[in-house]
Amino acid sequence: MEVYVDPGLRADLAAQLDALHRAQTAPWRGVVADYAACLRQNRELDVRVAQLDKEAAELRDEVSALTTRAKAFDAGAARDFATRAEALRQDLSRAQSELASVYRDKSKALEDLIAAQRARDAALASASEAQSNFEARAEEVAALKARLGELGARLDGEAAARQLAANEAEARLSGKEAAEARAAKVEAENAALMQRLLELQDQQAEKLDLINRMHEEMVEHSRRQQLEQAADKQLLSFVKGGLGGGGAGGQQQQQPGAAQLGVMQAKQVLGTLRGVASGAIATALLGRRGSGSEQGGPAAAAAAAALGAAAGTGPSQPAAAGGPGPASPRGDAQQAAAAAGGGEFVPGSLKQLMGLPAAPAGPVPERALPSAPAKSFPAAHKGTVCSVAVMRPGHFVATCGTDRGVLGWDLNTLSSSGSFHGAAGTVNDVAFTQDGRRLLAACGDKRIVTWAFGSAQPGHTLTGHGGGVLAVSCSPLDAAVAVSAGEDRCVKVWDLQRGFCVRSLPCAKMPSALALSLDGTTILTGHLDGSLCLWDMRQDRAGGKALAELRDSAQTVLSLSPHWGDDSTVLTASKDSTLRLWDFRALSVTQTLKAPGFSIGCVGSMGRGRCTCDISADGRFVAAGAADGSVFVWDLKPTSRRRTSDAARGGGAGGGGGGGRSGSGGAGPPVTRLTGMKEQVAAVGWSYDCTSLVTADKTGGVAFWQLTGGGA
């Protein structure tokens, strides 16, 4: 059923509804328009974010490429630029961390946009906040772009620097090849020099063989002259007795002939010595001839003095009162026997001619080791005692230590003979010269201080080492020659008369001990790696190599002590508590000494320790300090003495001894353990007459032990 509606009313109602619709929708049109604008801005932001993502991806690719290039440069660059490459990698890492921070900020912006979409009732506020955040992020992105530009420029600079470094490395490599070529050339020259050195040694050996033959002929000729002289004397006595002449007149007439014979023999000996030994040997020989000149009268004494001046040594001077006397060779008994028989002593070997000790003719008298020291000084030094030196020949001893002091001792009175001052650092070693007139101290302040023995004022101060002086040793034949070894890996030969270094021998290894052979021509050095090197002091020059290198242990050589009864034997002590007797002429070990419970005592750091062990002049006793404060003494019995030929050369071990022995537990020589010191004993020394033993420990104590029984 249709209802009639007035058209006017319908139009009026439609107009009201339209007005109502416009009135209700008008407020929302702005909002809808703003929302549409916000959506458009959102889409623009998405586009912008996509662009930023693309730029970030490009930046990541560029960073990856730069990282790859940096790694390539790192692989080919020199080691000197490793630090710069590490700094560059740190910069790249910081850039990556900053990019990650940007990504986190952009994700936060996206979250803010999603929140704005969900909160439509706060669309305007959210849109404005998103706009502000976007502007801030845009500024940050611009800053990051600028930062990346700077990093790119720095990377380009680093690349150029790496290229320059590569060029420098190539130049250095070419320089290294040239240096290797020069080194090869120098090595070839050294090989030629070593060949020349060996040839010179062969020539020297031939000369020595010729000298020995000449010496044998001279000795035989001298014996014939002695027999002819005795026969002439007997015939003259017989004739004078038959004629009734006085014997005293005959003796007076005989004296000029003996003087002339003494002068002729001295001239022959001097001519031989000029090709064999230095002026010191000639001085010693002439001194012995002068002491026996009573047989030839004033003429023989004047001839001996003239020969001494011709040899360049000058007449022998007497020792000062109270000081050490002149050397007393072992041939005094033969000389006394010859004088008692009315004849002149004729040397039977080159060793007797040069004054070296000879082996005893008969069995060694029985001696016993003491059970306690005869006298001890518990606090002689204020610090650790580093070394002990014995005057040979003589009756004086010197000790040195970390208290920068050197003390002198008299073995006859068992008391101190004075102190020596002048050292500015630790005194590592001390030594007497051959004539006993000087005392040398090796100091840790790179100096060697010398004193005239008996005077507290220092004499020459020897400088030249680049590090602390570790050891010093004096020539047994020439009082003006000394050698030293230092931490600068250098062995130096010193002229004590002029007070400066005459030769330097560089070592490839750090020396730890030093000794000189009895003929004064061979230097022996012990090293930290356990090796024993031999140097010829007559022929080696700077840059030369050792003549030989001996090794029987990998432990540090702590001590070197020459055998004063054998000019080819040296005693070594190693860190492994083993003592060895080396024949350095034959380059072999003749005897090894060990003992149960023996741990060697030493001073110094763990890597550079040192001690002083010693073998008696008669070759019978070997003494070494122990870490427990005792002293171990090995008795080389007569049954272990060397064969007769070695004994004729002056070698061999002494006879048996007394005292309580702890035993060696095997076929080795018996060992005696002496107790009485407080701390570990680091230095020992035998007197020249083999009747006294001097020991010193780390607390500064010094003890003297007197052997009982027969003498030397």
XYZ file of C-alpha atoms in Angstrom:
712
model
C 0.000 0.000 0.000
C 1.457 3.222 -0.990
C 1.210 6.345 1.170
C 1.081 9.575 -0.433
C 3.892 11.927 0.605
C 3.842 15.523 -0.192
C 6.665 16.331 -2.593
C 7.422 19.501 -0.719
C 7.705 17.566 2.503
C 9.925 15.000 0.788
C 12.137 17.712 -0.613
C 12.255 19.434 2.759
C 13.136 16.127 4.466
C 15.793 15.387 1.881
C 17.259 18.851 2.371
C 17.328 18.354 6.147
C 18.931 14.932 5.793
C 21.510 16.344 3.406
C 22.213 19.209 5.773
C 22.427 16.776 8.662
C 24.785 14.577 6.647
C 26.978 17.510 5.736
C 26.929 18.747 9.295
C 27.970 15.331 10.626
C 30.571 14.523 7.937
C 32.165 17.941 7.679
C 34.310 17.571 10.861
C 35.671 14.230 9.668
C 36.693 15.320 6.222
C 39.774 17.111 7.538
C 40.681 14.115 9.619
C 40.277 11.802 6.627
C 42.310 14.171 4.504
C 45.015 14.343 7.170
C 44.977 10.558 7.457
C 45.348 10.230 3.691
C 48.234 12.677 3.833
C 49.764 10.660 6.646
C 49.431 7.521 4.552
C 51.115 9.224 1.637
C 53.939 10.380 3.929
C 54.145 6.847 5.290
C 54.496 5.468 1.788
C 57.148 8.079 1.043
C 58.959 7.082 4.231
C 58.773 3.433 3.163
C 60.233 4.380 -0.173
C 62.928 6.413 1.615
C 63.638 3.541 4.007
C 63.926 1.182 1.052
C 66.384 3.598 -0.515
C 68.331 3.758 2.762
C 68.313 -0.042 2.911
C 69.652 -0.137 -0.610
C 72.341 2.418 0.271
C 73.147 0.445 3.436
C 73.450 -2.737 1.369
C 75.750 -0.888 -1.005
C 77.731 0.365 1.973
C 77.926 -3.188 3.334
C 79.124 -4.419 -0.033
C 81.645 -1.591 -0.142
C 82.788 -2.344 3.426
C 83.033 -6.027 2.510
C 85.049 -5.128 -0.563
C 87.237 -2.824 1.512
C 87.680 -5.570 4.125
C 88.640 -7.990 1.368
C 91.086 -5.463 -0.018
C 92.455 -4.839 3.489
C 92.951 -8.572 3.989
C 94.665 -8.787 0.600
C 96.887 -5.876 1.560
C 97.551 -7.481 4.969
C 98.665 -10.689 3.243
C 101.227 -8.874 1.088
C 102.281 -6.018 3.380
C 105.421 -6.024 5.502
C 105.328 -6.802 9.212
C 106.247 -3.244 10.095
C 102.709 -2.073 9.092
C 100.800 -4.711 11.065
C 99.921 -2.151 13.721
C 98.407 0.236 11.164
C 96.360 -2.570 9.599
C 95.052 -3.504 13.035
C 94.007 0.120 13.630
C 92.229 0.160 10.260
C 90.377 -3.031 11.108
C 89.299 -1.475 14.387
C 87.963 1.562 12.488
C 86.035 -0.734 10.154
C 84.631 -2.597 13.142
C 83.490 0.681 14.666
C 81.855 1.648 11.349
C 80.021 -1.672 11.262
C 78.861 -1.166 14.829
C 77.627 2.313 13.897
C 75.741 0.841 10.918
C 74.177 -1.707 13.225
C 73.123 1.170 15.469
C 71.524 2.866 12.462
C 69.655 -0.296 11.667
C 68.404 -0.470 15.222
C 67.275 3.155 15.014
C 65.467 2.535 11.732
C 63.680 -0.490 13.170
C 62.619 1.641 16.076
C 61.207 4.223 13.592
C 59.266 1.498 11.824
C 57.863 0.332 15.143
C 56.837 3.902 15.842
C 55.047 4.097 12.468
C 53.184 0.835 13.126
C 52.130 2.152 16.505
C 50.871 5.331 14.794
C 48.788 3.258 12.392
C 47.251 1.257 15.230
C 46.521 4.384 17.275
C 44.369 6.196 14.706
C 42.811 8.362 17.359
C 46.288 9.865 17.893
C 47.243 9.902 14.198
C 48.230 13.548 14.108
C 50.450 13.294 17.168
C 51.952 10.055 15.959
C 52.499 11.500 12.468
C 54.262 14.563 13.872
C 56.383 12.368 16.127
C 57.213 10.122 13.178
C 58.151 13.202 11.150
C 60.449 14.483 13.893
C 62.008 11.051 14.314
C 62.480 10.808 10.591
C 64.226 14.153 10.448
C 66.507 13.121 13.274
C 67.307 9.846 11.562
C 67.866 11.697 8.308
C 70.431 13.879 10.053
C 72.077 10.792 11.520
C 72.130 9.118 8.109
C 73.717 12.233 6.623
C 76.317 12.211 9.388
C 76.964 8.529 8.759
C 77.367 9.217 5.054
C 79.907 11.899 5.856
C 81.663 9.487 8.224
C 81.695 6.810 5.547
C 83.144 9.314 3.112
C 85.926 10.083 5.548
C 86.544 6.368 6.070
C 86.718 5.873 2.341
C 89.284 8.644 2.050
C 91.306 7.107 4.891
C 91.090 3.702 3.221
C 92.428 5.217 0.025
C 95.291 6.774 2.020
C 95.991 3.457 3.735
C 95.978 1.717 0.384
C 98.537 4.180 -0.927
C 100.613 3.707 2.261
C 100.425 -0.071 1.874
C 101.593 0.208 -1.707
C 104.499 2.361 -0.545
C 105.272 -0.185 2.185
C 105.207 -2.977 -0.384
C 107.691 -1.028 -2.491
C 109.917 -0.478 0.549
C 109.667 -4.189 1.406
C 110.770 -5.085 -2.108
C 113.680 -2.653 -1.814
C 114.654 -4.156 1.550
C 114.386 -7.657 0.106
C 116.761 -6.702 -2.676
C 119.084 -5.166 -0.050
C 118.852 -8.381 1.974
C 119.853 -10.434 -1.059
C 122.829 -8.127 -1.603
C 123.772 -8.454 2.082
C 123.513 -12.249 1.830
C 125.798 -12.147 -1.168
C 128.285 -10.031 0.786
C 127.973 -12.420 3.764
C 128.682 -15.374 1.503
C 131.741 -13.561 0.205
C 132.904 -12.791 3.752
C 132.320 -16.418 4.764
C 134.451 -17.561 1.828
C 137.170 -15.133 2.925
C 136.909 -16.468 6.500
C 137.270 -20.006 5.181
C 140.406 -18.938 3.308
C 141.727 -17.276 6.470
C 141.007 -20.421 8.504
C 142.886 -22.470 5.901
C 145.772 -20.037 6.195
C 145.591 -20.314 9.992
C 145.777 -24.111 9.806
C 148.767 -23.827 7.481
C 150.449 -21.465 9.949
C 149.748 -23.911 12.769
C 151.302 -26.728 10.752
C 154.340 -24.561 10.095
C 154.529 -23.701 13.802
C 154.317 -27.393 14.706
C 157.169 -28.147 12.316
C 159.217 -25.356 13.889
C 158.514 -26.742 17.375
C 159.601 -30.223 16.252
C 162.804 -28.714 14.897
C 163.344 -26.809 18.169
C 162.829 -30.007 20.190
C 165.414 -31.823 18.063
C 167.815 -28.929 18.486
C 167.163 -28.999 22.242
C 167.901 -32.730 22.456
C 171.130 -32.221 20.527
C 172.057 -29.312 22.793
C 171.386 -31.348 25.957
C 173.468 -34.235 24.620
C 176.291 -31.864 23.715
C 176.109 -30.271 27.168
C 176.335 -33.687 28.837
C 179.386 -34.520 26.763
C 181.010 -31.236 27.794
C 180.185 -31.971 31.430
C 181.845 -35.408 31.181
C 184.876 -33.922 29.447
C 185.108 -31.230 32.126
C 184.960 -33.847 34.889
C 187.635 -35.924 33.154
C 189.853 -32.868 32.693
C 189.383 -31.972 36.353
C 190.329 -35.452 37.529
C 193.371 -35.510 35.221
C 194.479 -32.061 36.381
C 194.057 -33.064 40.030
C 196.073 -36.231 39.383
C 198.870 -34.338 37.635
C 198.988 -31.613 40.297
C 198.943 -34.227 43.032
C 201.864 -35.997 41.364
C 203.809 -32.731 40.988
C 203.018 -31.625 44.556
C 200.933 -28.605 43.571
C 198.245 -27.132 45.878
C 194.635 -28.163 45.321
C 193.356 -24.703 46.173
C 195.223 -23.138 43.287
C 193.789 -25.748 40.944
C 190.316 -24.915 42.072
C 190.974 -21.225 41.509
C 192.173 -21.961 37.981
C 189.145 -24.165 37.369
C 186.639 -21.459 38.211
C 187.201 -19.314 35.085
C 186.706 -22.396 32.879
C 183.400 -23.168 34.625
C 182.358 -19.542 34.193
C 183.137 -19.697 30.472
C 181.196 -22.979 30.189
C 178.228 -21.400 32.019
C 178.284 -18.403 29.646
C 178.414 -20.689 26.567
C 175.518 -22.832 27.822
C 173.459 -19.729 28.703
C 174.017 -18.335 25.194
C 172.927 -21.632 23.608
C 169.822 -21.782 25.817
C 168.949 -18.141 25.066
C 169.272 -18.739 21.297
C 166.859 -21.652 21.576
C 164.381 -19.763 23.757
C 164.165 -16.829 21.322
C 162.257 -19.068 18.900
C 160.208 -20.937 21.498
C 158.965 -18.703 24.298
C 158.601 -15.092 25.338
C 161.053 -12.967 27.284
C 159.458 -14.040 30.551
C 160.709 -17.636 30.084
C 164.193 -16.360 29.374
C 163.994 -14.180 32.490
C 163.028 -17.181 34.627
C 165.843 -19.270 33.141
C 168.420 -16.544 33.636
C 167.159 -16.060 37.196
C 167.876 -19.725 37.908
C 171.292 -19.452 36.277
C 171.969 -16.343 38.354
C 170.963 -18.101 41.594
C 173.467 -20.856 40.796
C 176.248 -18.517 39.684
C 178.280 -19.194 42.816
C 179.823 -22.151 41.000
C 181.123 -19.894 38.237
C 181.961 -16.873 40.357
C 181.340 -13.202 39.412
C 182.030 -13.853 35.736
C 179.101 -16.227 35.418
C 176.807 -13.828 37.295
C 177.820 -10.935 35.042
C 177.283 -13.097 31.956
C 173.817 -14.085 33.158
C 172.941 -10.407 33.814
C 174.182 -9.447 30.351
C 172.151 -12.209 28.742
C 169.092 -11.079 30.680
C 169.502 -7.532 29.340
C 169.944 -8.906 25.801
C 166.708 -10.887 26.144
C 164.836 -7.690 26.999
C 163.820 -8.812 30.468
C 166.359 -7.032 32.637
C 167.998 -8.418 35.753
C 165.723 -10.046 38.272
C 164.810 -7.812 41.186
C 164.406 -9.086 44.722
C 160.947 -9.050 46.282
C 160.008 -6.348 48.722
C 160.244 -7.060 52.403
C 157.247 -8.957 53.549
C 156.016 -9.413 49.980
C 155.958 -12.490 47.784
C 159.327 -13.937 46.839
C 160.519 -15.029 43.403
C 159.263 -18.220 41.773
C 160.824 -21.436 43.052
C 160.753 -24.101 40.305
C 160.460 -27.775 41.032
C 163.991 -28.502 39.782
C 165.621 -27.174 42.985
C 166.364 -30.692 44.254
C 168.190 -31.645 41.036
C 170.083 -28.339 41.084
C 171.100 -28.854 44.723
C 172.284 -32.390 43.939
C 174.310 -31.127 40.979
C 175.863 -28.357 43.112
C 176.767 -30.852 45.846
C 178.505 -33.050 43.253
C 180.631 -30.163 42.057
C 178.969 -29.959 38.636
C 176.377 -27.777 36.964
C 172.714 -28.755 36.711
C 171.805 -29.692 33.118
C 168.065 -29.722 32.297
C 166.854 -33.101 31.088
C 163.680 -31.899 29.343
C 162.113 -28.773 27.877
C 159.756 -28.603 30.880
C 162.706 -28.400 33.290
C 164.339 -25.813 31.037
C 161.170 -23.647 31.108
C 160.723 -24.079 34.878
C 157.431 -26.015 34.760
C 156.685 -28.382 37.657
C 157.879 -31.950 37.268
C 156.365 -35.143 38.624
C 157.755 -36.443 41.941
C 160.492 -38.999 41.512
C 159.280 -41.276 44.290
C 155.951 -42.076 45.972
C 154.018 -39.094 47.277
C 154.258 -38.751 51.083
C 151.154 -39.759 52.981
C 148.879 -36.829 53.844
C 145.567 -36.789 55.690
C 142.654 -34.428 55.253
C 141.531 -32.594 58.410
C 138.201 -33.132 60.112
C 137.717 -29.438 60.934
C 139.140 -26.150 59.671
C 142.312 -24.902 61.311
C 140.901 -21.394 61.385
C 137.726 -19.770 60.090
C 136.431 -16.225 59.664
C 132.596 -16.413 59.563
C 132.043 -12.795 58.438
C 135.204 -11.948 56.517
C 133.118 -10.389 53.729
C 129.864 -8.493 54.165
C 128.347 -10.299 51.184
C 128.747 -13.445 49.134
C 132.302 -14.566 48.291
C 132.543 -14.980 44.509
C 136.075 -16.296 43.973
C 139.349 -17.389 45.584
C 142.791 -16.846 44.002
C 146.022 -18.489 45.222
C 149.459 -17.059 44.502
C 151.504 -19.660 42.617
C 154.192 -19.891 43.751
C 153.726 -18.182 47.091
C 151.797 -18.316 50.351
C 149.197 -15.598 49.798
C 145.490 -15.890 48.934
C 142.942 -13.315 47.776
C 139.141 -13.467 48.100
C 136.527 -11.219 46.516
C 132.760 -10.850 46.708
C 129.590 -8.861 46.233
C 130.588 -6.377 48.950
C 132.954 -4.729 46.412
C 135.919 -5.751 48.553
C 139.069 -7.799 47.983
C 140.859 -9.311 50.989
C 144.390 -10.694 51.140
C 145.327 -13.670 53.352
C 148.638 -15.147 54.519
C 148.690 -18.956 54.590
C 151.691 -18.999 56.915
C 149.909 -17.080 59.669
C 146.299 -17.901 58.662
C 145.380 -14.252 59.014
C 144.373 -11.325 56.848
C 147.221 -9.474 55.162
C 145.134 -6.440 54.196
C 142.214 -5.251 52.103
C 142.121 -3.676 48.637
C 139.680 -0.908 47.775
C 138.722 0.809 44.549
C 136.115 -1.479 42.996
C 132.786 0.251 42.305
C 130.744 -2.898 41.691
C 130.589 -6.580 42.521
C 133.998 -8.243 42.206
C 133.336 -11.421 40.216
C 136.881 -12.794 40.035
C 140.422 -12.098 41.233
C 143.865 -13.268 40.063
C 147.596 -12.868 40.839
C 150.177 -12.146 38.174
C 152.992 -14.615 37.516
C 155.515 -12.721 39.653
C 153.021 -12.134 42.481
C 153.532 -8.376 42.356
C 150.075 -7.450 41.045
C 146.516 -8.367 41.962
C 143.692 -8.054 39.392
C 139.955 -7.867 40.129
C 137.197 -8.385 37.536
C 134.314 -6.069 38.434
C 130.685 -5.940 37.418
C 131.010 -2.258 36.451
C 132.868 -3.181 33.200
C 136.322 -2.511 34.726
C 139.385 -4.478 35.829
C 141.098 -2.901 38.829
C 144.772 -3.649 39.525
C 146.796 -3.218 42.708
C 150.458 -3.585 43.522
C 150.307 -6.446 46.021
C 150.978 -5.007 49.445
C 149.518 -1.600 48.540
C 145.881 -0.662 49.133
C 145.923 2.008 46.422
C 144.718 0.833 42.971
C 147.039 1.059 39.980
C 145.896 0.761 36.369
C 142.152 0.562 35.751
C 141.586 -1.487 32.589
C 138.502 -0.449 30.613
C 137.157 -1.682 27.302
C 134.503 -4.290 28.060
C 130.960 -3.412 27.019
C 129.460 -5.339 29.940
C 130.383 -6.599 33.372
C 133.697 -8.487 33.580
C 132.984 -12.093 34.581
C 136.464 -13.630 34.898
C 140.146 -12.702 34.756
C 143.282 -14.852 34.479
C 146.992 -14.046 34.329
C 149.657 -15.664 32.186
C 151.705 -18.245 34.144
C 154.834 -17.198 32.230
C 154.562 -13.449 31.574
C 153.697 -11.102 34.440
C 152.641 -8.392 31.975
C 149.894 -10.425 30.242
C 146.344 -11.050 31.459
C 143.083 -12.099 29.811
C 139.480 -11.393 30.771
C 135.976 -12.409 29.689
C 132.874 -10.243 30.003
C 129.145 -10.140 29.495
C 129.752 -8.439 26.133
C 130.748 -11.906 24.823
C 134.321 -10.798 24.303
C 137.663 -12.151 25.544
C 140.339 -9.460 25.843
C 144.112 -9.746 26.166
C 145.706 -6.977 28.283
C 149.195 -5.498 28.466
C 149.576 -4.734 32.165
C 152.732 -2.678 31.665
C 151.007 -0.183 29.359
C 147.526 -0.652 30.792
C 145.439 -1.226 27.662
C 143.916 -4.005 25.572
C 146.131 -5.464 22.847
C 143.645 -7.945 21.358
C 139.930 -8.781 21.467
C 138.453 -12.194 20.651
C 134.673 -12.055 20.125
C 132.742 -15.141 21.260
C 129.589 -16.372 19.570
C 128.328 -17.622 22.958
C 128.184 -16.114 26.420
C 131.331 -17.053 28.400
C 130.962 -18.176 32.000
C 134.511 -19.228 32.979
C 138.082 -18.517 31.853
C 141.556 -20.054 32.201
C 145.013 -19.907 30.608
C 147.241 -22.856 29.792
C 150.571 -23.108 31.596
C 152.522 -22.246 28.426
C 150.557 -18.978 28.218
C 149.480 -19.479 24.596
C 146.072 -21.178 24.846
C 142.981 -19.451 26.247
C 140.193 -21.712 27.505
C 136.648 -20.393 27.882
C 133.629 -22.185 29.340
C 130.166 -21.204 28.148
C 126.527 -21.324 29.221
C 125.721 -24.132 26.764
C 128.291 -26.449 28.373
C 130.951 -26.079 25.661
C 134.688 -25.518 26.205
C 136.412 -23.363 23.542
C 140.154 -23.126 22.894
C 141.765 -19.952 21.503
C 145.358 -19.478 20.307
C 146.449 -16.160 21.795
C 149.466 -15.967 19.464
C 147.641 -16.159 16.140
C 143.966 -15.284 16.577
C 142.806 -11.848 15.490
C 139.557 -9.918 15.948
C 136.756 -11.807 14.212
C 138.643 -15.117 14.404
C 137.079 -18.379 15.474
C 138.023 -20.765 18.253
C 140.629 -23.391 17.393
C 138.474 -26.154 18.872
C 135.207 -26.605 20.751
C 134.809 -29.408 23.302
C 131.543 -30.551 24.813
C 130.630 -33.336 27.212
C 127.577 -31.773 28.860
C 124.701 -29.433 28.018
C 124.913 -27.709 31.417
C 126.681 -24.411 32.135
C 130.435 -24.550 32.762
C 130.809 -22.966 36.216
C 134.571 -23.214 36.740
C 137.846 -23.743 34.855
C 141.036 -24.552 36.770
C 144.336 -25.499 35.047
C 146.387 -28.363 36.464
C 149.668 -26.772 37.609
C 151.441 -30.121 37.346
C 150.327 -30.864 33.775
C 150.358 -28.254 31.022
C 147.661 -30.062 28.993
C 145.018 -30.738 31.684
C 142.234 -28.494 32.939
C 139.553 -29.148 35.562
C 135.969 -28.160 34.660
C 132.855 -28.029 36.831
C 129.353 -28.061 35.327
C 125.899 -27.166 36.564
C 125.026 -30.887 36.620
C 127.398 -31.299 39.632
C 129.980 -33.168 37.550
C 133.713 -32.420 37.513
C 135.817 -33.430 34.517
C 139.540 -33.539 33.810
C 140.087 -32.543 30.172
C 143.203 -33.161 28.110
C 142.700 -30.167 25.840
C 145.693 -31.149 23.702
C 144.058 -34.501 22.868
C 140.528 -32.957 22.997
C 139.192 -35.671 25.311
C 138.002 -36.247 28.881
C 140.514 -38.221 30.939
C 138.464 -38.575 34.133
C 134.959 -37.779 35.406
C 134.351 -37.063 39.098
C 130.980 -37.472 40.806
C 129.812 -38.262 44.318
C 126.520 -39.397 45.898
C 124.664 -36.462 47.444
C 126.980 -33.902 45.865
C 125.249 -30.776 44.522
C 127.725 -28.151 43.433
C 127.600 -24.742 45.142
C 127.683 -21.595 43.035
C 126.881 -17.878 43.114
C 125.054 -15.680 40.654
C 121.729 -15.989 38.859
C 120.297 -19.324 37.820
C 121.375 -18.926 34.197
C 124.824 -17.395 34.861
C 126.106 -19.029 38.021
C 129.810 -19.550 38.645
C 132.076 -21.121 41.251
C 135.759 -21.860 41.855
C 136.929 -25.481 42.003
C 140.606 -26.435 42.156
C 143.057 -29.298 41.699
C 146.225 -29.433 43.781
C 149.540 -28.779 42.052
C 150.674 -32.377 42.595
C 147.482 -33.624 40.933
C 146.368 -35.659 43.919
C 143.371 -33.786 45.362
C 140.396 -32.194 43.632
C 138.167 -29.960 45.791
C 134.727 -28.507 45.089
C 132.186 -26.711 47.269
C 128.698 -28.135 47.783
C 125.297 -26.496 48.124
C 124.795 -27.970 51.613
C 127.798 -26.086 53.060
C 130.298 -28.950 52.824
C 133.421 -29.444 50.720
C 133.953 -32.607 48.671
C 137.575 -33.680 48.122
C 138.431 -36.427 45.636
C 141.696 -38.318 46.264
C 143.293 -39.364 42.966
C 145.234 -42.347 44.350
C 148.644 -43.528 43.064
C 146.956 -46.531 41.435
C 145.104 -44.117 39.154
C 148.284 -42.218 38.269
C 148.950 -41.774 34.606
C 151.374 -43.902 32.693
C 155.093 -43.269 33.005
C 155.383 -41.193 29.852
C 152.741 -38.753 31.107
C 154.459 -38.592 34.497
C 157.710 -37.701 32.743
C 155.849 -34.753 31.162
C 154.740 -33.537 34.585
C 151.251 -35.070 34.725
C 149.785 -37.767 36.936
C 147.892 -37.989 40.172
C 149.281 -38.021 43.665
C 149.318 -40.777 46.201
C 146.784 -41.818 48.786
C 145.731 -39.718 51.703
C 144.233 -39.974 55.131
C 141.126 -38.660 56.782
C 137.618 -40.014 57.045
C 136.269 -40.906 53.623
C 132.682 -41.217 52.599
C 133.559 -43.470 49.683
C 132.755 -43.135 46.014
C 130.589 -46.196 45.746
C 132.419 -47.628 42.731
C 135.613 -47.712 40.735
C 136.075 -43.894 40.980
C 138.516 -42.224 43.350
C 137.538 -42.025 47.035
C 135.883 -38.809 48.142
C 135.991 -37.095 51.527
C 133.300 -34.705 52.756
C 134.539 -31.795 54.893
C 131.973 -29.945 57.021
C 132.226 -26.712 58.948
C 130.792 -23.955 56.737
C 127.367 -22.356 57.236
C 126.034 -21.880 53.712
C 126.822 -23.378 50.324
C 130.514 -23.182 49.463
C 131.102 -21.393 46.164
C 134.919 -21.087 46.034
C 137.883 -23.271 47.027
C 141.629 -23.132 46.370
C 144.713 -25.249 47.109
C 147.959 -23.707 48.262
C 150.934 -24.069 45.955
C 152.684 -26.475 48.357
C 149.511 -28.617 48.560
C 149.332 -28.387 52.368
C 146.427 -25.945 52.788
C 142.902 -25.618 51.433
C 140.966 -22.325 51.419
C 137.146 -22.358 51.252
C 134.555 -19.555 51.128
C 130.746 -19.607 51.354
C 127.817 -17.385 50.345
C 127.584 -15.713 53.776
C 131.067 -14.207 53.384
C 132.854 -16.765 55.569
C 136.420 -17.902 54.816
C 137.989 -21.065 56.292
C 141.512 -22.544 56.168
C 142.113 -26.316 56.307
C 145.574 -27.718 57.100
C 146.549 -31.178 55.837
C 148.447 -33.379 58.259
C 151.293 -35.769 57.451
C 154.013 -35.452 54.781
C 154.568 -32.289 52.844
C 154.373 -31.630 49.199
